[in-house]
Every structure is written in structure tokens, then in C-alpha cells.
Amino acid sequence: MLHSLLEKINKNIPFEKASAHCDVPCGIYDPAVAQISALTVIRMTDLINELADKADKTIADEARLVRLVNEKEDHAVRVKEEIRIIWGDYFKEPQFEKVPNAHELVHSIMMKASVCKQGVDRQVAVELLELVNKFAEGFWATKGVETFTATCPYPPAEKVVYPKLNG
Amino acid sequence: MLHSLLEKINKNIPFEKASAHCDVPCGIYDPAVAQISALTVIRMTDLINELADKADKTIADEARLVRLVNEKEDHAVRVKEEIRIIWGDYFKEPQFEKVPNAHELVHSIMMKASVCKQGVDRQVAVELLELVNKFAEGFWATKGVETFTATCPYPPAEKVVYPKLNG
Amino acid sequence: MLHSLLEKINKNIPFEKASAHCDVPCGIYDPAVAQISALTVIRMTDLINELADKADKTIADEARLVRLVNEKEDHAVRVKEEIRIIWGDYFKEPQFEKVPNAHELVHSIMMKASVCKQGVDRQVAVELLELVNKFAEGFWATKGVETFTATCPYPPAEKVVYPKLNG
Amino acid sequence: MLHSLLEKINKNIPFEKASAHCDVPCGIYDPAVAQISALTVIRMTDLINELADKADKTIADEARLVRLVNEKEDHAVRVKEEIRIIWGDYFKEPQFEKVPNAHELVHSIMMKASVCKQGVDRQVAVELLELVNKFAEGFWATKGVETFTATCPYPPAEKVVYPKLNG
Amino acid sequence: MLHSLLEKINKNIPFEKASAHCDVPCGIYDPAVAQISALTVIRMTDLINELADKADKTIADEARLVRLVNEKEDHAVRVKEEIRIIWGDYFKEPQFEKVPNAHELVHSIMMKASVCKQGVDRQVAVELLELVNKFAEGFWATKGVETFTATCPYPPAEKVVYPKLNG
Amino acid sequence: MLHSLLEKINKNIPFEKASAHCDVPCGIYDPAVAQISALTVIRMTDLINELADKADKTIADEARLVRLVNEKEDHAVRVKEEIRIIWGDYFKEPQFEKVPNAHELVHSIMMKASVCKQGVDRQVAVELLELVNKFAEGFWATKGVETFTATCPYPPAEKVVYPKLNG
């Protein structure tokens, strides 16, 4: 069934036409990378908070904190970058019709990722993932691809929006 | 059904124990990034070959070639990096038991990605994706997650191995 | 006179309060870097087009083309990055009141920079600079700093928006 | 008046000739980026010292310290890079005639930036900015552009050397 | 004597043939960079442990810790990268014949570098250098170049495997 | 003999004192990385010139040219970076006494590397290596380590200055 859906998609998205107006002409856009980075922000926040609960931190614990913070930072930036690229390169008139609040959604992702960078509040990190999931949902809608939500198969085991594909 | 599968996974992969022996402790490993990069290598190879067929190349065409080659190069390197990280950080005794030929598979990905970097042969790029898919299959096996194969919902519309997840 | 203006600014922007809600807390935002990069995109486009007019290109000319295209590419990306950072980190309610069309302006910069990356049309590169200038004007308005327009003192000698400061 | 000055500059700097002997041929050199980075080093040093005064540091404070140190580090390196590029690519015989102590000045910037990287002494960071300002002054002299000093319109609100330009 | 050895090498490694099957065709492979990075990992580990012994850490000490950890991290990653490149680009059938355990050796370097990233145990860092030295020995064997072991002429003054060359 | 020389060095360079005044305190400085990069610049220049001699360039040849130019560019920049770091971080009064012309030598390396970036003249690339060798000689002199010259054991098989060490 999915196979025939994909055939329809192939017919409905004339790739040649697409290639005329994208950035690296017809670069591949996929929100999965941003989603994995948002998951990593949650994971690192969790591990930082575990350290917070430790009574006497050794120098190895302190070194570990540096690495966890860096990892959280890098992935929060990657979320921003990946979303900026899809929004800034791929979103044009037809996409904005499908996702009318794209500007506000993208800006709220930027703001939320900044709050994640500044602090260690798990709830904020989860909210970042939820915003990125909303963006992914909109993105797949512009492609005519249905989505579903599932728990990602590794820690932090949070809900992620995936495209519906079948073998 | 998947939900209950995931609950089983959650029980079977004791995360705390895992966190004791991974690199950025409990970094998130997901072969999706490598797979997207392998798809991009194919896509760029296609676009380069389209240019090859053009009779009189303008300076804009030549500039475009530079960008396509750079994009192909960057993503071939990213394939190598992502696979190196999963193999070098996450693969230990239990994983090698599940994927006994991991060393050879990883080395063949390195070699194939090098050939992709050097040339513009579409078939070689497809072979790179197939090797990365094989690695993804092995990776998900180590996690106890089933996989399926589907055509990716954007160009180059090639077969990709995905983890089987349900909403 | 400017000195007294600056004293007023110092009074009107309570820095401590500001530090409570910015990204790297109180990172320094200045559109100058984006403007210099937009100028570089024009400059590289000019130099690429000079090469286009050359009859028999030597291997050194072709190597030079690669470098010019890379430089154009890098600076177009830097424009996107610098604008994304100011918009995504610094623009909040008070700033959007001063620059109500900020979302559209930022998105148009992303789109224009993409067109600059894809082609070698000088006019498009000049339009990118004009959009970045408009953003700079809005940015300085949010800071309560007046601006003026002057030709930049080096090639490509185009009009740039500067903050009005006096010794 | 400045406008006519700029017209004179345009006549006096034969751009085509210049393009014959610079690095990325006729790359754009502007000390503004180094100056903004030197200001950022001061700003980050200030914010680190604010943290030093805090009695009981939470894990969020410690995470913030990591980010502030990284930001200070990155911008101290960027100062070095930007100055190295202008000095190493653009400074040739005619420029050394205008700025005879350029070698010593550049080396002292490198040394001062290293001390900024190693410590958190505000005075040293201000001295780095002063050296970079001196370099900017010399740079604009080689371009035949006058300069003036003004307080930068954002924290850390320190004195910066700007080129004198008029609308 | 070495000179004549080198002449023999020049005869025995037909460079043109080599250029047909390497990555960046005939990139230069030299394990020295990985060895210097492994030495840096040891050095940074030593400096971190010196800090651990300090009773009351100032904010400057804490900032220094961040930098030392980052430096250790970067060089552990560089070890992985450099070894991955040589193994993944240059090692083919003839090289594996000379170094039959290359896969295991490379994987053990990846694992050991990960442990160095996670902790501050000097002994582990020394073991990383020893593994990299073993790899260097194997590499030079594939080139037909003899090696010798000497203490490196700077801290941490550990044993390093060098190629035997004469003036 | 070398072993005893090294023991003397260990006695003569009090590391603790050294750690008080270097950049990343007691970072490891070694000109080998700059020398390997200079060799790579020569090698890439050779391979580019081989391409120049080819009559009808295929699209694969043109793609190869892009990669070779990028590789040449990256390594010319790395030469500049590595030399800038050693000169800017490590060279202080005692080092300038041993290498009185260090400023001029470093600046000439910057200039020469720029010419290498701009063109494809093998002779210029060899001159870059010779300057870097001179710098290496001076560097080892500041460490009290003798040097010798040997042909590097891989293409481009040029003369390189090495520190004299024995097993």
C-alpha cells in the first residue's frame, strides 16, 4: 500500500521542477537529523542533572560535566541549523500554504533551543522536541507524506514524529 | 503493538548499565544520519552527471559543479564519520556477537565512500547506500529492533532500511 | 553629541536586565559581520564573472574559479548564520514591535542568499546586501541607535548601513 | 564631505591592480570582525567574574561557566585568526611603510589573546582590545581612511576605533 | 644508507599506480599527527590531575579545567580521525597482509580513545599512545620503512615510534 | 647517546616553569604537522598539473580538480595556522634570541602560502616547504634539539628537516 502511495508521491512531486528552485539544487531535506539532535539535548540534560545530585564531585565528574554541556550545546545549535536550512532553503509559497504558521514555529524553535542552551531544565528540552516534532509534521505534510508518533527506540525514549513508510 | 514492543525493549536494555560503558556516556546512536548522507551522495552524483550531459557549460554551470562536488564530498565524509562513531564508540563484545562481520563491513563502507569521493559513478554510490543499510540492519539487531525496507520519500528515491516502529 | 547619546543609551538599556533573557547570556550582537559577508558575496560574484569573460582558461584559472565559488558559498552561509543568530537569539517581543516584518525579512534574506549560492548574478547579490542593510537598520532601531548609509571603503564599494557613532 | 573623500579613495586605490596580489584575490579585509571578537572576550570575562562572586553555584551555574569559557576561548582565537589573515595576506611593502611596527604589534596581539584565553583578568582583555584598535588604526591608514574612537553601542561599552564614513 | 633505502622505496612503490586507488588520490598519510595528538591527550590528563590536587579552586582554575578538558577531547577525537583516515583510505589487501590484525588494532584505538575522553586516568592515555605507536609501526612496515623508538623531545616525554630516516 | 641528550633536556627545561607562561598551558608544539601540510601542498600542486596536461577532461576529471584544489587550499591554510600557533603562543623573549628573524620568517611563510593558494606553480610550493623547514630548524634550536635533513618517505619525496632522536 505504501509502495503505491510512494508511486503517487513520485508522480505528484515533479522532481525536475523542484530542482529548479532549491538551494544546493535538490539537496535532501529530512527533519530526522534535527529530531535526533533534540533527543540528544534531552539526554544530555538528564545526564547533567544526574551529576547535580552527586554529593562530592571528583575531577573526573567535573570533566564529565564539561563534556555533557558541550554536547548539549552542540546539539541545540544543530537543531537550529537544521531547521534554519529546511525553512530557509525549502519553504516557499506552496509550503507556507500547507504550514501557515511556519515563521512563528521556526522562531519558537530558535528561542526554545536557546533556553535549552542556557539551562538544564528537562521540561524545556522536551518542549523543544515537541516543537521540532510539529515542524516535522508540517514538513511531511508539504511532501504529502502521512506521519505517526512513536517512542524512539533508545534513551531518552521520548515521542517522535516519523513519516509513515511501508516495505 | 509496537508500543508494547517498546516497553519490552525498555525492559531489556538496562539503560543505566549501558551508560557505564559508552563514549559521551550514553550518547545517542542512530544510523539515520549516515543513511541520509549516503542518499545525498547518490543525489549529488546524479546532478553532477546531468551537468556532464550539457553541451556548452556556462560559468554558472561550472560554479554549480564545484558546489555539487563539495556537497558529495562532505556527505561521503559524513558517512565515514557517523559509521566510525557508532562502530568505534558503541560496538563492544555483545554487539560483535550480533554482527560478527562488523569490522569488514565498516572497512568496506570506508573504501566505498572513498571511491564515491573520487568518482561520479552512480552504481558505486548506490552500493555505498546498500552497505550503510546493511550496517543499519545490524545496528538495529543489536538493539533488538526489527527493520523494514522502504523507498525514501524524496529523491533519489532509493531503498532505505528503517526501524519498525508503530504509533 | 554622540557621546551624550551613548550615555542615554547606557541608561535606557539596563544591561543586567538584558542579561536575563539572551542566549549566551549577553552575547554581543552586531550585524556588521553579516554585512561584510554580503559584501564578500558581491565581490566574489564580480570576480567569477571576470573569469567568465576570459577566453582560454588555464588550469590556474579553473583552480581560481573553485576558490572563488567556495568563498562565495561560505560567505552566503555566514550571512544566513549571522542573521539567524540575531533573529533567533535576540529578537523577542520588544524587538518585534520595532521591526514588525522581521520574520518575512529574515526569511527573504535566507531565500536571497540561496539564490546567490546557486548563481552568479551580480544584481541578486546586491539585493542580498540591501536586505541585510534593512535588517541592520531594524536592529539598530531596537537599540535606539540612529544609522546612516555610506559606501564601504573597499571593493565592491557598495552602500552599507552603519550605526551613527561619534568620538 | 565623506562622500567626496570616498570618491577620491576610489580613484586612489586602483582595485584591478590590487586584485593582482592579494590572497583570495581581493578578499575583503575589515578589522571590524576582530574588534567585535575582542569586545566579546571582555564581555565573557565580565560574566565569568560575576559568576565567581556567586556563593553557592548550582549545576546550572557550572554549566553556564563552561559556555562562557568556551565563548571567551572561541573569540580569542577568532581575534588571532582575523589579525593573522589581514597581516599575512594583505600586509606587503606599502602597508609596512605605513605601519612599521606591524610585526611586533601582531605578535603582541597573539600573546595578549593567549593570556586572555588562560585567565579571567578584565584588564588584560581591555588591553587586547586596545592592541586590536591600534591595528585597526594602522589598517585604515594603509587604506587612506581616517578613523575616530567611540564607545561601542552595546556591552561591554568600551572604546572602539571606527573608520570615518559619512552618508 | 637511508638515502639508498629511500631510492629503493621510490622504486618499489610505483606512485602512479598508487594514485589510481587512494582516496584524495595520493593524499599523504603519516601517523605523526595521530601520535602528536595521543601525546597531547596524556599531557592534558596530567594537567587536569594537577588541578585535582589543588585545594581551593578559583574561578580561573575552573575555567582552566574547561579548556584542558576540551583540549583532551579534541585531540582524542583527532586520534580517531587520523587513524580512521589511514585505515579507511590507505589500507587495502597488500597492507592487510603486512598488518593482519589491523581491524582489531584500529577498533581498540577507537575504544581506548573513548575511555580517554570519558576519564582522567593517565595509564589509559599512555595505553592509547602505545596502541597508536603499534599502528605507526605497522604503517611504516607497509611502506618498507624501518622504525625506532625514542622519547619525544617535549612533555609528556613518552616513548614514540619514529620512521628511521637519515640525512 | 640521544637518550642521554634527552635526559639532559628534561633537566634543562623545567616543565613546571614552562607551564606558567604558555597558551593552553603546556600545549604541545611540534612543527611536524605544518611540514606534512606543506608537503601536501606540493603533492596537490603536482596532481593538479598532471590534470592540466590531459587533453579532454571528463566530468570526473573536473570533479577531481575541485577536490585537489580544495585539498591544496586546506593544507595551505593549515600551514598558516600551525605556524601562527607556534609563533604566537610559544615564541617569547628566549625563543626570539635563538631565532632573531622569526617575525620576518613567519610573515614570509604566510605570504608564500598565499601564493600557493592562488596558483599552481610547483616551485612556489617547494619554497613554502623550505621556509617551513627553516622555521622547524629554528624551533628545534629553541628546544636545544639538533636536526637533520632527509627525504620524506612518501611522495612528493622532498627534503624535510627532522629532529635528531635515537632509540
PDB file of C-alpha atoms in Angstrom, chain C residues 2-3 6 9-10 13 15-16 19 23-30 32-33 36 39-41 43-44 47 50 64 67-68 71 78 82 139-140 143 145 148-157 159 162-163 165-167, chain D residues 2-3 6 9-10 13 15-16 19 23-30 32-33 36 39-41 43-44 47 50 64 67-68 71 78 82 139-140 143 145 148-157 159 162-163 165-167:
ATOM      1  CA  LEU C   2      27.042  61.112  20.225  1.00  0.00           C
ATOM      2  CA  HIS C   3      28.833  60.625  23.483  1.00  0.00           C
ATOM      3  CA  LEU C   6      25.507  56.849  24.213  1.00  0.00           C
ATOM      4  CA  ILE C   9      21.522  54.530  25.696  1.00  0.00           C
ATOM      5  CA  ASN C  10      23.515  53.181  28.587  1.00  0.00           C
ATOM      6  CA  ILE C  13      19.175  49.681  28.161  1.00  0.00           C
ATOM      7  CA  PHE C  15      22.202  45.585  30.761  1.00  0.00           C
ATOM      8  CA  GLU C  16      21.627  43.436  33.803  1.00  0.00           C
ATOM      9  CA  SER C  19      21.406  39.517  30.537  1.00  0.00           C
ATOM     10  CA  ASP C  23      21.276  33.303  24.527  1.00  0.00           C
ATOM     11  CA  VAL C  24      24.906  33.079  25.530  1.00  0.00           C
ATOM     12  CA  PRO C  25      23.801  35.393  28.226  1.00  0.00           C
ATOM     13  CA  CYS C  26      24.512  38.794  26.768  1.00  0.00           C
ATOM     14  CA  GLY C  27      26.344  37.666  23.737  1.00  0.00           C
ATOM     15  CA  ILE C  28      27.300  40.561  21.543  1.00  0.00           C
ATOM     16  CA  TYR C  29      25.057  41.053  18.532  1.00  0.00           C
ATOM     17  CA  ASP C  30      26.315  43.226  15.665  1.00  0.00           C
ATOM     18  CA  ALA C  32      28.464  44.179  10.788  1.00  0.00           C
ATOM     19  CA  VAL C  33      29.687  40.624  10.276  1.00  0.00           C
ATOM     20  CA  ILE C  36      30.821  42.235   5.468  1.00  0.00           C
ATOM     21  CA  LEU C  39      29.784  42.462   0.503  1.00  0.00           C
ATOM     22  CA  THR C  40      32.082  39.487   0.010  1.00  0.00           C
ATOM     23  CA  VAL C  41      29.345  37.633  -1.876  1.00  0.00           C
ATOM     24  CA  ARG C  43      32.893  40.784  -4.623  1.00  0.00           C
ATOM     25  CA  MET C  44      33.257  37.066  -5.368  1.00  0.00           C
ATOM     26  CA  LEU C  47      35.496  38.107  -9.768  1.00  0.00           C
ATOM     27  CA  GLU C  50      35.550  38.426 -14.768  1.00  0.00           C
ATOM     28  CA  ARG C  64      40.824  30.062  -9.090  1.00  0.00           C
ATOM     29  CA  ARG C  67      38.286  29.064  -4.742  1.00  0.00           C
ATOM     30  CA  LEU C  68      36.036  31.975  -5.698  1.00  0.00           C
ATOM     31  CA  GLU C  71      34.433  31.832  -0.898  1.00  0.00           C
ATOM     32  CA  ARG C  78      27.740  33.115   7.010  1.00  0.00           C
ATOM     33  CA  GLU C  82      24.708  35.609  11.497  1.00  0.00           C
ATOM     34  CA  PHE C 139      18.428  46.002  14.515  1.00  0.00           C
ATOM     35  CA  TRP C 140      19.890  49.411  15.357  1.00  0.00           C
ATOM     36  CA  LYS C 143      18.905  49.508  20.210  1.00  0.00           C
ATOM     37  CA  VAL C 145      20.817  53.875  17.690  1.00  0.00           C
ATOM     38  CA  PHE C 148      23.425  56.349   8.112  1.00  0.00           C
ATOM     39  CA  THR C 149      24.338  54.943   4.722  1.00  0.00           C
ATOM     40  CA  ALA C 150      27.838  55.157   3.238  1.00  0.00           C
ATOM     41  CA  THR C 151      29.859  53.480   0.544  1.00  0.00           C
ATOM     42  CA  CYS C 152      32.096  50.856   2.152  1.00  0.00           C
ATOM     43  CA  PRO C 153      35.764  51.872   1.917  1.00  0.00           C
ATOM     44  CA  TYR C 154      36.915  48.894  -0.150  1.00  0.00           C
ATOM     45  CA  PRO C 155      35.650  46.927  -3.125  1.00  0.00           C
ATOM     46  CA  PRO C 156      32.902  46.242  -4.076  1.00  0.00           C
ATOM     47  CA  ALA C 157      32.312  49.813  -2.843  1.00  0.00           C
ATOM     48  CA  LYS C 159      26.202  51.185   0.068  1.00  0.00           C
ATOM     49  CA  TYR C 162      26.279  51.901   9.659  1.00  0.00           C
ATOM     50  CA  PRO C 163      25.334  52.921  13.222  1.00  0.00           C
ATOM     51  CA  LEU C 165      28.564  56.990  16.409  1.00  0.00           C
ATOM     52  CA  ASN C 166      30.780  59.938  17.275  1.00  0.00           C
ATOM     53  CA  GLY C 167      34.106  60.235  19.005  1.00  0.00           C
TER      54      GLY C 167
ATOM     55  CA  LEU D   2      32.948  61.961   3.302  1.00  0.00           C
ATOM     56  CA  HIS D   3      31.212  61.058   0.094  1.00  0.00           C
ATOM     57  CA  LEU D   6      35.290  58.141  -0.765  1.00  0.00           C
ATOM     58  CA  ILE D   9      39.670  56.807  -2.363  1.00  0.00           C
ATOM     59  CA  ASN D  10      38.010  55.001  -5.209  1.00  0.00           C
ATOM     60  CA  ILE D  13      43.102  52.623  -4.887  1.00  0.00           C
ATOM     61  CA  PHE D  15      41.230  47.912  -7.488  1.00  0.00           C
ATOM     62  CA  GLU D  16      42.296  45.958 -10.534  1.00  0.00           C
ATOM     63  CA  SER D  19      43.423  42.151  -7.249  1.00  0.00           C
ATOM     64  CA  ASP D  23      45.167  36.110  -1.295  1.00  0.00           C
ATOM     65  CA  VAL D  24      41.681  35.080  -2.249  1.00  0.00           C
ATOM     66  CA  PRO D  25      42.179  37.589  -4.967  1.00  0.00           C
ATOM     67  CA  CYS D  26      40.737  40.753  -3.496  1.00  0.00           C
ATOM     68  CA  GLY D  27      39.209  39.197  -0.471  1.00  0.00           C
ATOM     69  CA  ILE D  28      37.617  41.807   1.732  1.00  0.00           C
ATOM     70  CA  TYR D  29      39.686  42.798   4.736  1.00  0.00           C
ATOM     71  CA  ASP D  30      37.956  44.600   7.596  1.00  0.00           C
ATOM     72  CA  ALA D  32      35.647  45.032  12.484  1.00  0.00           C
ATOM     73  CA  VAL D  33      35.287  41.290  12.996  1.00  0.00           C
ATOM     74  CA  ILE D  36      33.810  42.585  17.805  1.00  0.00           C
ATOM     75  CA  LEU D  39      34.767  43.053  22.761  1.00  0.00           C
ATOM     76  CA  THR D  40      33.243  39.607  23.250  1.00  0.00           C
ATOM     77  CA  VAL D  41      36.342  38.457  25.134  1.00  0.00           C
ATOM     78  CA  ARG D  43      32.146  40.670  27.888  1.00  0.00           C
ATOM     79  CA  MET D  44      32.660  36.975  28.623  1.00  0.00           C
ATOM     80  CA  LEU D  47      30.245  37.450  33.017  1.00  0.00           C
ATOM     81  CA  GLU D  50      30.126  37.752  38.035  1.00  0.00           C
ATOM     82  CA  ARG D  64      26.959  28.387  32.334  1.00  0.00           C
ATOM     83  CA  ARG D  67      29.685  28.014  27.988  1.00  0.00           C
ATOM     84  CA  LEU D  68      31.178  31.376  28.953  1.00  0.00           C
ATOM     85  CA  GLU D  71      32.755  31.614  24.154  1.00  0.00           C
ATOM     86  CA  ARG D  78      38.955  34.463  16.240  1.00  0.00           C
ATOM     87  CA  GLU D  82      41.323  37.601  11.761  1.00  0.00           C
ATOM     88  CA  PHE D 139      44.970  49.182   8.750  1.00  0.00           C
ATOM     89  CA  TRP D 140      42.731  52.144   7.903  1.00  0.00           C
ATOM     90  CA  LYS D 143      43.671  52.482   3.059  1.00  0.00           C
ATOM     91  CA  VAL D 145      40.775  56.272   5.580  1.00  0.00           C
ATOM     92  CA  PHE D 148      37.664  58.037  15.158  1.00  0.00           C
ATOM     93  CA  THR D 149      37.095  56.469  18.555  1.00  0.00           C
ATOM     94  CA  ALA D 150      33.647  55.851  20.026  1.00  0.00           C
ATOM     95  CA  THR D 151      32.099  53.742  22.732  1.00  0.00           C
ATOM     96  CA  CYS D 152      30.545  50.664  21.115  1.00  0.00           C
ATOM     97  CA  PRO D 153      26.737  50.800  21.361  1.00  0.00           C
ATOM     98  CA  TYR D 154      26.332  47.606  23.414  1.00  0.00           C
ATOM     99  CA  PRO D 155      28.014  45.982  26.383  1.00  0.00           C
ATOM    100  CA  PRO D 156      30.860  45.981  27.338  1.00  0.00           C
ATOM    101  CA  ALA D 157      30.592  49.596  26.112  1.00  0.00           C
ATOM    102  CA  LYS D 159      36.193  52.380  23.196  1.00  0.00           C
ATOM    103  CA  TYR D 162      35.940  53.055  13.611  1.00  0.00           C
ATOM    104  CA  PRO D 163      36.618  54.273  10.047  1.00  0.00           C
ATOM    105  CA  LEU D 165      32.498  57.459   6.855  1.00  0.00           C
ATOM    106  CA  ASN D 166      29.645  59.813   6.006  1.00  0.00           C
ATOM    107  CA  GLY D 167      26.265  59.365   4.315  1.00  0.00           C
TER     108      GLY D 167
END
